[in-house]
Backbone as CSV, one residue per row, in Angstrom:
resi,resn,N_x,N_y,N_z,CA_x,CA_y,CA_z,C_x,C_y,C_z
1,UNK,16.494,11.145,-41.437,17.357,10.664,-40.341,17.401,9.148,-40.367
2,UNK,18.392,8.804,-40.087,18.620,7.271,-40.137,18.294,6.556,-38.989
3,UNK,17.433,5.182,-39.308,16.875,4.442,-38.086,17.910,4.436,-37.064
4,UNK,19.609,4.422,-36.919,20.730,3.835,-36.088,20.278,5.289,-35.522
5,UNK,19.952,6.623,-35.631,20.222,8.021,-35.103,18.812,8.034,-34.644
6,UNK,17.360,7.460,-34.419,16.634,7.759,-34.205,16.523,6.588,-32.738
7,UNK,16.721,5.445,-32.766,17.334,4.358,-31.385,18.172,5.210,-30.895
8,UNK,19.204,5.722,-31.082,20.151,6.306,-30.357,19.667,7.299,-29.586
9,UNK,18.808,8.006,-30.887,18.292,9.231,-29.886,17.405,8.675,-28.541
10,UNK,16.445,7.680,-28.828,15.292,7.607,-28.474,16.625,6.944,-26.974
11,UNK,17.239,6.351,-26.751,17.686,4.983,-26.015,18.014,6.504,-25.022
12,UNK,18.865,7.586,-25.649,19.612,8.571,-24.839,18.453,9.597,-24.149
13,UNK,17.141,9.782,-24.718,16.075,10.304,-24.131,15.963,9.210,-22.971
14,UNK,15.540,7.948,-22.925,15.260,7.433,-21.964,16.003,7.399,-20.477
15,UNK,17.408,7.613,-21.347,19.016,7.770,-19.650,18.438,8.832,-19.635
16,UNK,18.184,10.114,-19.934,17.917,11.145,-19.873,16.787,10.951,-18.226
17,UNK,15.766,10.814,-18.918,14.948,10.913,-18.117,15.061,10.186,-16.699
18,UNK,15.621,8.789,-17.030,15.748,7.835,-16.048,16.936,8.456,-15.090
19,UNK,17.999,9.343,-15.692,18.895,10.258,-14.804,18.180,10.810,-13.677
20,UNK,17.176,11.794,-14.701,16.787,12.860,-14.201,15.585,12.372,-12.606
21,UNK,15.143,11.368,-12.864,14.285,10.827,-11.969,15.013,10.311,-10.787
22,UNK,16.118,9.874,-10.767,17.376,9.084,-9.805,17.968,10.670,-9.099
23,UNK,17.863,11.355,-9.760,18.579,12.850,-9.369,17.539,13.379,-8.464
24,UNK,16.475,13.538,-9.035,15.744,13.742,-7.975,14.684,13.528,-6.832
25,UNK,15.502,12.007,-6.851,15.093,11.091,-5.600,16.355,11.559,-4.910
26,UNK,17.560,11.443,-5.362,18.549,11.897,-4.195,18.213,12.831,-3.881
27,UNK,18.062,13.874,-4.309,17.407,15.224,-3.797,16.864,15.054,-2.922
28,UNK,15.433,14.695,-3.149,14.250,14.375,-1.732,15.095,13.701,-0.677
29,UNK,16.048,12.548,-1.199,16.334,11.884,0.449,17.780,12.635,1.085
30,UNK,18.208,13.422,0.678,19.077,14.830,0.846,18.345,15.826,2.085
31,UNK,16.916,16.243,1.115,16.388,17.457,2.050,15.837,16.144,3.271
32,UNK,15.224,15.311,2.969,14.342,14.638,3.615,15.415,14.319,5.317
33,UNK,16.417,13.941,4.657,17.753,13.658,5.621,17.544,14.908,6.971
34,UNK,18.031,16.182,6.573,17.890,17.361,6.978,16.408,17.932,7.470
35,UNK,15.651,17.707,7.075,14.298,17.965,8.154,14.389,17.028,8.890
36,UNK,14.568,15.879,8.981,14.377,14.919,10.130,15.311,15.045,11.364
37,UNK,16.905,15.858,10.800,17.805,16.281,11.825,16.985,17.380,12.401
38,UNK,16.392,18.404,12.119,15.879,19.092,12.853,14.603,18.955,13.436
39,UNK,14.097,17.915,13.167,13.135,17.556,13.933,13.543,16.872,14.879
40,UNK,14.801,16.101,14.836,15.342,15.400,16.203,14.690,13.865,15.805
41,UNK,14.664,13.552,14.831,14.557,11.813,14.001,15.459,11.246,13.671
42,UNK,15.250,10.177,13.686,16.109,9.035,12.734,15.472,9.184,11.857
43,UNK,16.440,8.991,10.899,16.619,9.105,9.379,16.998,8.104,8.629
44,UNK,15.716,6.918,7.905,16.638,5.600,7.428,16.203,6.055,5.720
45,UNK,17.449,6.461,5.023,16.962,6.571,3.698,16.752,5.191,2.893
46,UNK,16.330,5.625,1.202,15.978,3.972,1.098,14.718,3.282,1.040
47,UNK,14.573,2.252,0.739,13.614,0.975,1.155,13.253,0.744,2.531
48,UNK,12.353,0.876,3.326,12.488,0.066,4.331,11.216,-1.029,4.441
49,UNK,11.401,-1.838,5.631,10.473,-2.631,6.004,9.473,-2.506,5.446
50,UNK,8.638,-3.653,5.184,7.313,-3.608,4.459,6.461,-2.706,6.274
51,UNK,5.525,-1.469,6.172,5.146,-1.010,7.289,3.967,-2.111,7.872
52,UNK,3.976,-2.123,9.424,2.992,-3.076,9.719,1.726,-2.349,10.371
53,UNK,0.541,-3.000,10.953,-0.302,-2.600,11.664,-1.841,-2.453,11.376
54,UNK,-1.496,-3.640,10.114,-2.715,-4.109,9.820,-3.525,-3.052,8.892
55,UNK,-3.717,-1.541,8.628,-3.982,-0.783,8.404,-4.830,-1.064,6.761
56,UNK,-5.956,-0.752,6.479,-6.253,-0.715,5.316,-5.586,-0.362,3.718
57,UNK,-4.918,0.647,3.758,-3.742,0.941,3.086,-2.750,0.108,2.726
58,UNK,-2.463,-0.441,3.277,-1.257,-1.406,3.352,-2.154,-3.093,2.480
59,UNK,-3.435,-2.976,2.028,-3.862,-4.122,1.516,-3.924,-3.643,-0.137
60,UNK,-3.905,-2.489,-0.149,-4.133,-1.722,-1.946,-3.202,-2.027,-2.494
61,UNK,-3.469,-2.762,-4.001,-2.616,-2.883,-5.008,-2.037,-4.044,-4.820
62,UNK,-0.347,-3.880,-5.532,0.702,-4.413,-5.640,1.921,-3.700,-5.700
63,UNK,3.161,-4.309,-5.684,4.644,-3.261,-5.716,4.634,-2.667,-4.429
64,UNK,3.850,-2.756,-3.641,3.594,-1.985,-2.079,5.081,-1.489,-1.789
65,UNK,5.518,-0.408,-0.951,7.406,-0.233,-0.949,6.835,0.675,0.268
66,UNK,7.577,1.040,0.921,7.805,2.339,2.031,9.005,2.824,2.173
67,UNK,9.653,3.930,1.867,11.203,4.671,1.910,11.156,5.290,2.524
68,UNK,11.936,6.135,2.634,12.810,6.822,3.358,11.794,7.152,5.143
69,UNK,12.144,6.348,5.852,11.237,6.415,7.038,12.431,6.946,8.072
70,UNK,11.305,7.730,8.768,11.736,9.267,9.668,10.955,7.966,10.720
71,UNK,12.201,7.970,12.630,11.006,7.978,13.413,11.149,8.853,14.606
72,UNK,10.353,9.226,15.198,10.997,10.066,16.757,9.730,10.450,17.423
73,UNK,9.395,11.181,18.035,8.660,11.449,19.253,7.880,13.157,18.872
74,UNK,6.969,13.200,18.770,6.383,14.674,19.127,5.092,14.502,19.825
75,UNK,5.093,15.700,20.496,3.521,15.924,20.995,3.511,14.760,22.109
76,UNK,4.520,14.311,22.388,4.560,12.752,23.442,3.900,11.503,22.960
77,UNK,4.224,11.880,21.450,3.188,10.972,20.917,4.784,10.079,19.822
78,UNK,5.118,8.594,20.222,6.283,8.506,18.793,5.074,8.128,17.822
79,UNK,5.970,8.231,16.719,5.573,8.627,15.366,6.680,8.070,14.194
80,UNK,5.787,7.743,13.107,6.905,7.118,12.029,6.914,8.068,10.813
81,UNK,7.152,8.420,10.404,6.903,8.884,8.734,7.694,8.640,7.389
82,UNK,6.914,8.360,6.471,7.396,7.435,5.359,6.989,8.009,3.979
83,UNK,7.643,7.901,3.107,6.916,7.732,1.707,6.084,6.237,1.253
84,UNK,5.474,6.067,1.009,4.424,4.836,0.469,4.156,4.922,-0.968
85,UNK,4.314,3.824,-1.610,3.671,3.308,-2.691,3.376,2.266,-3.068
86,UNK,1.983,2.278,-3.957,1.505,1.031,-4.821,1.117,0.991,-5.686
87,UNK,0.814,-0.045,-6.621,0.673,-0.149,-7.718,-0.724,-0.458,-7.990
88,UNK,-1.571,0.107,-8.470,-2.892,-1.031,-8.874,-3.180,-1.078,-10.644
89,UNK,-3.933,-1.835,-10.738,-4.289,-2.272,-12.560,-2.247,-2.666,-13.326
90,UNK,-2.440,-2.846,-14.429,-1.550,-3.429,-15.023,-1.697,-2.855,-16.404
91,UNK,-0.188,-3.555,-16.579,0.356,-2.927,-18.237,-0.314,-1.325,-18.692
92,UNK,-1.035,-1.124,-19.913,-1.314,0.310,-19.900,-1.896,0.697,-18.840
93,UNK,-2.830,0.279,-18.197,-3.696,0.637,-17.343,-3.280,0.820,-15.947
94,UNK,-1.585,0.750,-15.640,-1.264,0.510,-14.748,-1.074,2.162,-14.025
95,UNK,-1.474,2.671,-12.915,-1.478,3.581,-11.735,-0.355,3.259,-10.961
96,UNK,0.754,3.920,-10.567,1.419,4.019,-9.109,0.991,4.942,-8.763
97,UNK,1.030,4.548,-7.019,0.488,5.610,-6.265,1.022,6.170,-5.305
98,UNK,1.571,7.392,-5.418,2.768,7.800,-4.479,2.666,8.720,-3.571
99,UNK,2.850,8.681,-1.987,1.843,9.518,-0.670,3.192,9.405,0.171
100,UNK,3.130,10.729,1.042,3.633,10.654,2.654,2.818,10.020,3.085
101,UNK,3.185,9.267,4.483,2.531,8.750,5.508,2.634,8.870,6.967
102,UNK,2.154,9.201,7.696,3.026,9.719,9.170,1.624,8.629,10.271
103,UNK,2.022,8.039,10.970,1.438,6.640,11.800,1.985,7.064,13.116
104,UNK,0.932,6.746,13.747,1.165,7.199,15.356,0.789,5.694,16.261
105,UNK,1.908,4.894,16.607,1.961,3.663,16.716,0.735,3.183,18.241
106,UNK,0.601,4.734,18.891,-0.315,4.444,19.768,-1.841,5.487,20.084
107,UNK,-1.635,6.676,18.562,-2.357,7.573,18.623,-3.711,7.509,18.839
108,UNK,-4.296,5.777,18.346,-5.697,5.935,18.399,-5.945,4.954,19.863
109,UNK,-5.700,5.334,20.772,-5.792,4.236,21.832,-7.271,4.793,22.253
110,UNK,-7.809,3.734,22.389,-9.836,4.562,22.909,-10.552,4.768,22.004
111,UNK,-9.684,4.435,20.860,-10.914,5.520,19.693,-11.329,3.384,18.581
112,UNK,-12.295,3.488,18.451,-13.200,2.375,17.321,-12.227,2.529,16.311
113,UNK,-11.700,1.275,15.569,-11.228,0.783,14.519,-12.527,1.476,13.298
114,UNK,-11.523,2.541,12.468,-12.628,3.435,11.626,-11.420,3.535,10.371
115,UNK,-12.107,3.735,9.083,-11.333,4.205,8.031,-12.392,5.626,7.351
116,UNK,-11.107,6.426,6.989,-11.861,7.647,6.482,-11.159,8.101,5.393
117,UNK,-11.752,8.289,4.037,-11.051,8.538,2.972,-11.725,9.653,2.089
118,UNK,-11.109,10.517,1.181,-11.902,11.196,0.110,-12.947,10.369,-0.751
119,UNK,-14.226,11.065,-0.544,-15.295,9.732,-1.145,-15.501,10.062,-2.964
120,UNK,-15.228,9.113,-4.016,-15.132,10.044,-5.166,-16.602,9.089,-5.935
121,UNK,-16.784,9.055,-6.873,-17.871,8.420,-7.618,-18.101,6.902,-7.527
122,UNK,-17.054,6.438,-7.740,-17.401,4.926,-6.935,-17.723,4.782,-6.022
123,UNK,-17.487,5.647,-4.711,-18.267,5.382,-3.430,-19.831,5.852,-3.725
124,UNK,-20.044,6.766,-4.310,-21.149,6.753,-4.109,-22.144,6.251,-5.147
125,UNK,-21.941,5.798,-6.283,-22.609,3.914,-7.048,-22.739,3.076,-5.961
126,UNK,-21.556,3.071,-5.002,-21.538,1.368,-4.076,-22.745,1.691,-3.709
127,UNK,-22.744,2.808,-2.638,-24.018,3.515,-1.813,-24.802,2.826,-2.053
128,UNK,-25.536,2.844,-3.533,-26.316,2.800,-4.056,-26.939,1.276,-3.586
129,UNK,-25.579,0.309,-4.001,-25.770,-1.370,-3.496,-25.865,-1.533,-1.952
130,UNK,-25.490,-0.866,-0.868,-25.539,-1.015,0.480,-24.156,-0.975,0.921
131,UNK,-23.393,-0.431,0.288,-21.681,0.130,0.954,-21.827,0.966,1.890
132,UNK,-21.266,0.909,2.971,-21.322,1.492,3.868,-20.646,2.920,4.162
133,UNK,-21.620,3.924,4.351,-20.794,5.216,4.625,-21.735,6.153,5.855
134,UNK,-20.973,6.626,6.548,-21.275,6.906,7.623,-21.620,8.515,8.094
135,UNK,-23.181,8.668,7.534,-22.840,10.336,7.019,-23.619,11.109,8.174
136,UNK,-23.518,12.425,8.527,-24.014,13.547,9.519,-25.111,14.290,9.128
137,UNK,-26.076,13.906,9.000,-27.206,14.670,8.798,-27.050,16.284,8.715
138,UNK,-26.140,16.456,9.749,-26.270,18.043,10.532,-24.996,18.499,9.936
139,UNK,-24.340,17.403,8.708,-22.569,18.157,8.297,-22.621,17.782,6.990
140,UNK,-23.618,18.159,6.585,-23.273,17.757,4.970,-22.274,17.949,4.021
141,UNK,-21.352,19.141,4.265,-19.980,19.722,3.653,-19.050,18.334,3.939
142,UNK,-19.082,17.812,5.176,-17.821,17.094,5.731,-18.635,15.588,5.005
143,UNK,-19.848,15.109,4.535,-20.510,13.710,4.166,-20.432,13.761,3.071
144,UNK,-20.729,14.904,2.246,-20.560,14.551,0.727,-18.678,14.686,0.395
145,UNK,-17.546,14.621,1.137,-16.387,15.024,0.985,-15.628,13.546,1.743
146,UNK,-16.565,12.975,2.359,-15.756,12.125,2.674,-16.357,10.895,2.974
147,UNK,-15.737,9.086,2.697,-16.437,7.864,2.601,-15.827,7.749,4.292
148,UNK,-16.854,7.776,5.108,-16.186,6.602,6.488,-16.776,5.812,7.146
149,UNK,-16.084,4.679,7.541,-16.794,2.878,7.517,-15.718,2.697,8.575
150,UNK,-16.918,1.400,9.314,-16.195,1.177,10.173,-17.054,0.173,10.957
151,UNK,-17.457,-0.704,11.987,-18.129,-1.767,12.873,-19.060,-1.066,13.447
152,UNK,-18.382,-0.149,14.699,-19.237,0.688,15.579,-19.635,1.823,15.513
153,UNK,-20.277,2.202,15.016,-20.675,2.944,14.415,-21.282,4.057,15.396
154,UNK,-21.975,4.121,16.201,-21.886,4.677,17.241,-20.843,5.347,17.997
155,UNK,-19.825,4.637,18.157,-18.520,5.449,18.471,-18.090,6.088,18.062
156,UNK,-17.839,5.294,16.372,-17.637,6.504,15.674,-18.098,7.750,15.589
157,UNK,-19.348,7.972,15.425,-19.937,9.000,15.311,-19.547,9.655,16.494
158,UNK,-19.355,9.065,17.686,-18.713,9.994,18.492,-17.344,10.755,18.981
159,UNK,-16.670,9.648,17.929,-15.170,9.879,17.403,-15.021,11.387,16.418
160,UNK,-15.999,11.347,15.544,-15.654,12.657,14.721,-16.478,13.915,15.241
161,UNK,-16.535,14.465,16.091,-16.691,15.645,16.822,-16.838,16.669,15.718
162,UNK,-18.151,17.922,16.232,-18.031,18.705,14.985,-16.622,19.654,14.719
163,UNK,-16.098,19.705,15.302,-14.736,20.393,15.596,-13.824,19.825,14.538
164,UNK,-13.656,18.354,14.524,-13.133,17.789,13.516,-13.477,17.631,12.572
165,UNK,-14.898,17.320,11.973,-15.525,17.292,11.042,-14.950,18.628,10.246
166,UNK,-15.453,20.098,10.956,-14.743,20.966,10.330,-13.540,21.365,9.846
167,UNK,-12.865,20.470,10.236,-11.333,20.911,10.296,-11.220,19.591,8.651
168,UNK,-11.361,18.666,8.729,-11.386,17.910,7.748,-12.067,18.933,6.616
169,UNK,-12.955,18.931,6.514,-14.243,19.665,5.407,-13.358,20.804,5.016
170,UNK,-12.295,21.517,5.821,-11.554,22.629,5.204,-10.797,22.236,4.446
171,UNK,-10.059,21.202,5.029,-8.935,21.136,4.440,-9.007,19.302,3.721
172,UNK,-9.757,19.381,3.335,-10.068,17.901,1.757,-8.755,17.542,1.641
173,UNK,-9.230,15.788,1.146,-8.072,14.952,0.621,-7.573,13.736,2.221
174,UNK,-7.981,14.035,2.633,-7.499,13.466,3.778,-7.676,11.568,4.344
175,UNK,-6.600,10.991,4.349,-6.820,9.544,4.562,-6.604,9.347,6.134
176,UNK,-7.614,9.074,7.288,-7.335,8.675,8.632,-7.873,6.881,8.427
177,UNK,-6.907,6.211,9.328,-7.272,5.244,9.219,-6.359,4.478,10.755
178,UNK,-7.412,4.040,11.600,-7.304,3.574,12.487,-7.293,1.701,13.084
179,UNK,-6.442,1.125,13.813,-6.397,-0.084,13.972,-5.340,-0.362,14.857
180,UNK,-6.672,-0.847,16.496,-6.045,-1.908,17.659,-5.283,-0.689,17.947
181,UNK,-5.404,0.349,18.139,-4.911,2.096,18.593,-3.850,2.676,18.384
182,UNK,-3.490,2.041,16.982,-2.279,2.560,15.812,-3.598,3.654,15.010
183,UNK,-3.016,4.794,14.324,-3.571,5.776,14.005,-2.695,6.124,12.968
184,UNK,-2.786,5.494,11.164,-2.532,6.269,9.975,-2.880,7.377,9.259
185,UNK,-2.099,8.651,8.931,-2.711,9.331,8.248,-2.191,9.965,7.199
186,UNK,-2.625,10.441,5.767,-2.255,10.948,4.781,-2.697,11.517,3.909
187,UNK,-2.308,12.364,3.079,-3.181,12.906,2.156,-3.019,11.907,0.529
188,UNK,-4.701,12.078,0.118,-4.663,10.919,-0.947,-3.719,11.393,-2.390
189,UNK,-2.753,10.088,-2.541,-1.660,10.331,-3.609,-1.165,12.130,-4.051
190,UNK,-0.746,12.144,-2.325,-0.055,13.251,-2.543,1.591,12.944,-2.041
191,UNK,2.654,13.021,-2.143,3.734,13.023,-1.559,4.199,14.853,-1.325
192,UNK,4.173,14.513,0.427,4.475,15.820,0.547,5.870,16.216,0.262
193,UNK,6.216,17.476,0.074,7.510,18.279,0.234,8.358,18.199,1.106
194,UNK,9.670,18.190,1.355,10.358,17.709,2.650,9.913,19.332,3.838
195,UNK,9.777,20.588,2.841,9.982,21.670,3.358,8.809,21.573,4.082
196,UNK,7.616,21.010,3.382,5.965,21.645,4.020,5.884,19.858,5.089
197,UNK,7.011,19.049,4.830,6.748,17.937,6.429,6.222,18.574,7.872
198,UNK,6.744,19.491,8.012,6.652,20.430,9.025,4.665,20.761,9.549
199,UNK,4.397,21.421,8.348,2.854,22.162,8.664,2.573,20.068,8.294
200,UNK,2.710,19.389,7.599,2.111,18.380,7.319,1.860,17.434,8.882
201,UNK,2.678,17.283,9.391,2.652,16.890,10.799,1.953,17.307,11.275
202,UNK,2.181,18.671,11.376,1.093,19.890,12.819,-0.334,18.956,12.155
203,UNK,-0.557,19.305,10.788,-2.111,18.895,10.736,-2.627,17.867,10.965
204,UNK,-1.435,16.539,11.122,-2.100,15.611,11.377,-2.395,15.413,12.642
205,UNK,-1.647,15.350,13.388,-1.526,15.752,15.142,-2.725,16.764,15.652
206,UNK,-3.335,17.852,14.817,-4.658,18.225,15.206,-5.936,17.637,14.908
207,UNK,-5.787,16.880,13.599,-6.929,15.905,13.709,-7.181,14.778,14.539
208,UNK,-5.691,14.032,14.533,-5.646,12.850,16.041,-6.137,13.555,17.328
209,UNK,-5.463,14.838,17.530,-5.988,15.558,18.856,-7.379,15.801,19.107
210,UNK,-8.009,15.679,17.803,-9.242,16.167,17.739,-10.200,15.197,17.750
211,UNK,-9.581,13.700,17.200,-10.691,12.934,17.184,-11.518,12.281,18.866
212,UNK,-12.154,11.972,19.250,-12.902,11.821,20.211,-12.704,12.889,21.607
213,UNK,-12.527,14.419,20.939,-12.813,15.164,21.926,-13.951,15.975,21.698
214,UNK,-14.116,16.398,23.172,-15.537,17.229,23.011,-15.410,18.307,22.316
């Protein structure tokens, strides 16, 4: 085969793909459009605003972006929800990292500025140096599954109720992250489905419900 037929090919694999990826981003912001009508949201497809609220998340990486953001009201609680991404490391080594996000602009009102994330092998090396993680003697399923840090520590601990603890420990992966009684939450580099937004909400709204109750 001749080098002019092997560029050609290679240049037309790349539209190919680069189609196919543009196709089905319209897609997502299509369905994404349509769950948010029936949820009774605004619907801004797109880029939007860099998200604010100080939130730990929002300091990871580079390329930081937030799209297609849903906002409206449930549970009497308003609420934003977004796609998020960032970038960390470079050239080969480079990771994007692509998540729903759903932020409850007043969900954590009462509750200690806390971050809670899936804890993977680097958290527990830091451990080792004096990184801080905040574990339950009496919940070991929910301490070895998850890194959480935070000032007060005391509160905290009274923030995660065994009720919640369990409910986390079932269902792994989970990013809560709280600040000045804005309340982020998501599952780690997952982007949900427009179809499963639905159960994705309910669950977050039972862990907020859950955190500092008896």
């Amino acid at each position: 085969m001749s080098p002019v037929l092997i560029v050609f090919g290679a240049l037309a694999l790349i539209g190919g793909v680069i189609y196919a990826v543009h196709r089905a981003e319209q897609q997502r912001r299509e369905a994404l459009a349509r769950i948010a009508d029936a949820l009774g949201f605004h619907f801004t497809p797109g880029d939007a605003v860099q998200p604010g609220g100080g939130f730990p998340l929002y300091e990871r990486g580079h390329g930081r972006r937030a799209s297609n953001l849903m906002t409206g009201e449930t549970a009497g609680q308003p609420v934003e929800l977004f796609d998020y991404r960032f970038v960390t490391g470079s050239g080969k080594n480079q990771t994007t990292h692509n998540q729903t996000v759903v932020v409850f602009p007043q969900g954590a009102r009462g509750l200690p500025d806390f971050e809670l994330s899936p804890e993977n092998i680097l958290h527990k090396i830091g451990q080792v140096f004096g990184y801080q993680d905040i574990d339950f003697e009496d919940d070991p399923e929910f301490s070895k599954s998850y890194l959480l840090r935070g000032r007060d520590e005391p509160a905290i601990r009274n923030t995660f109720t065994r009720s919640v603890r369990a409910f986390l420990a079932q269902h792994r992966g989970w990013t809560v992250q709280t600040r000045a009684g804005a309340a982020l939450l998501c599952r780690e580099r997952r982007r949900v489905k427009p179809e499963d937004l639905p159960g994705f909400l309910a669950d977050a709204l039972s862990i907020l419900s859950g955190l500092g109750s008896s």
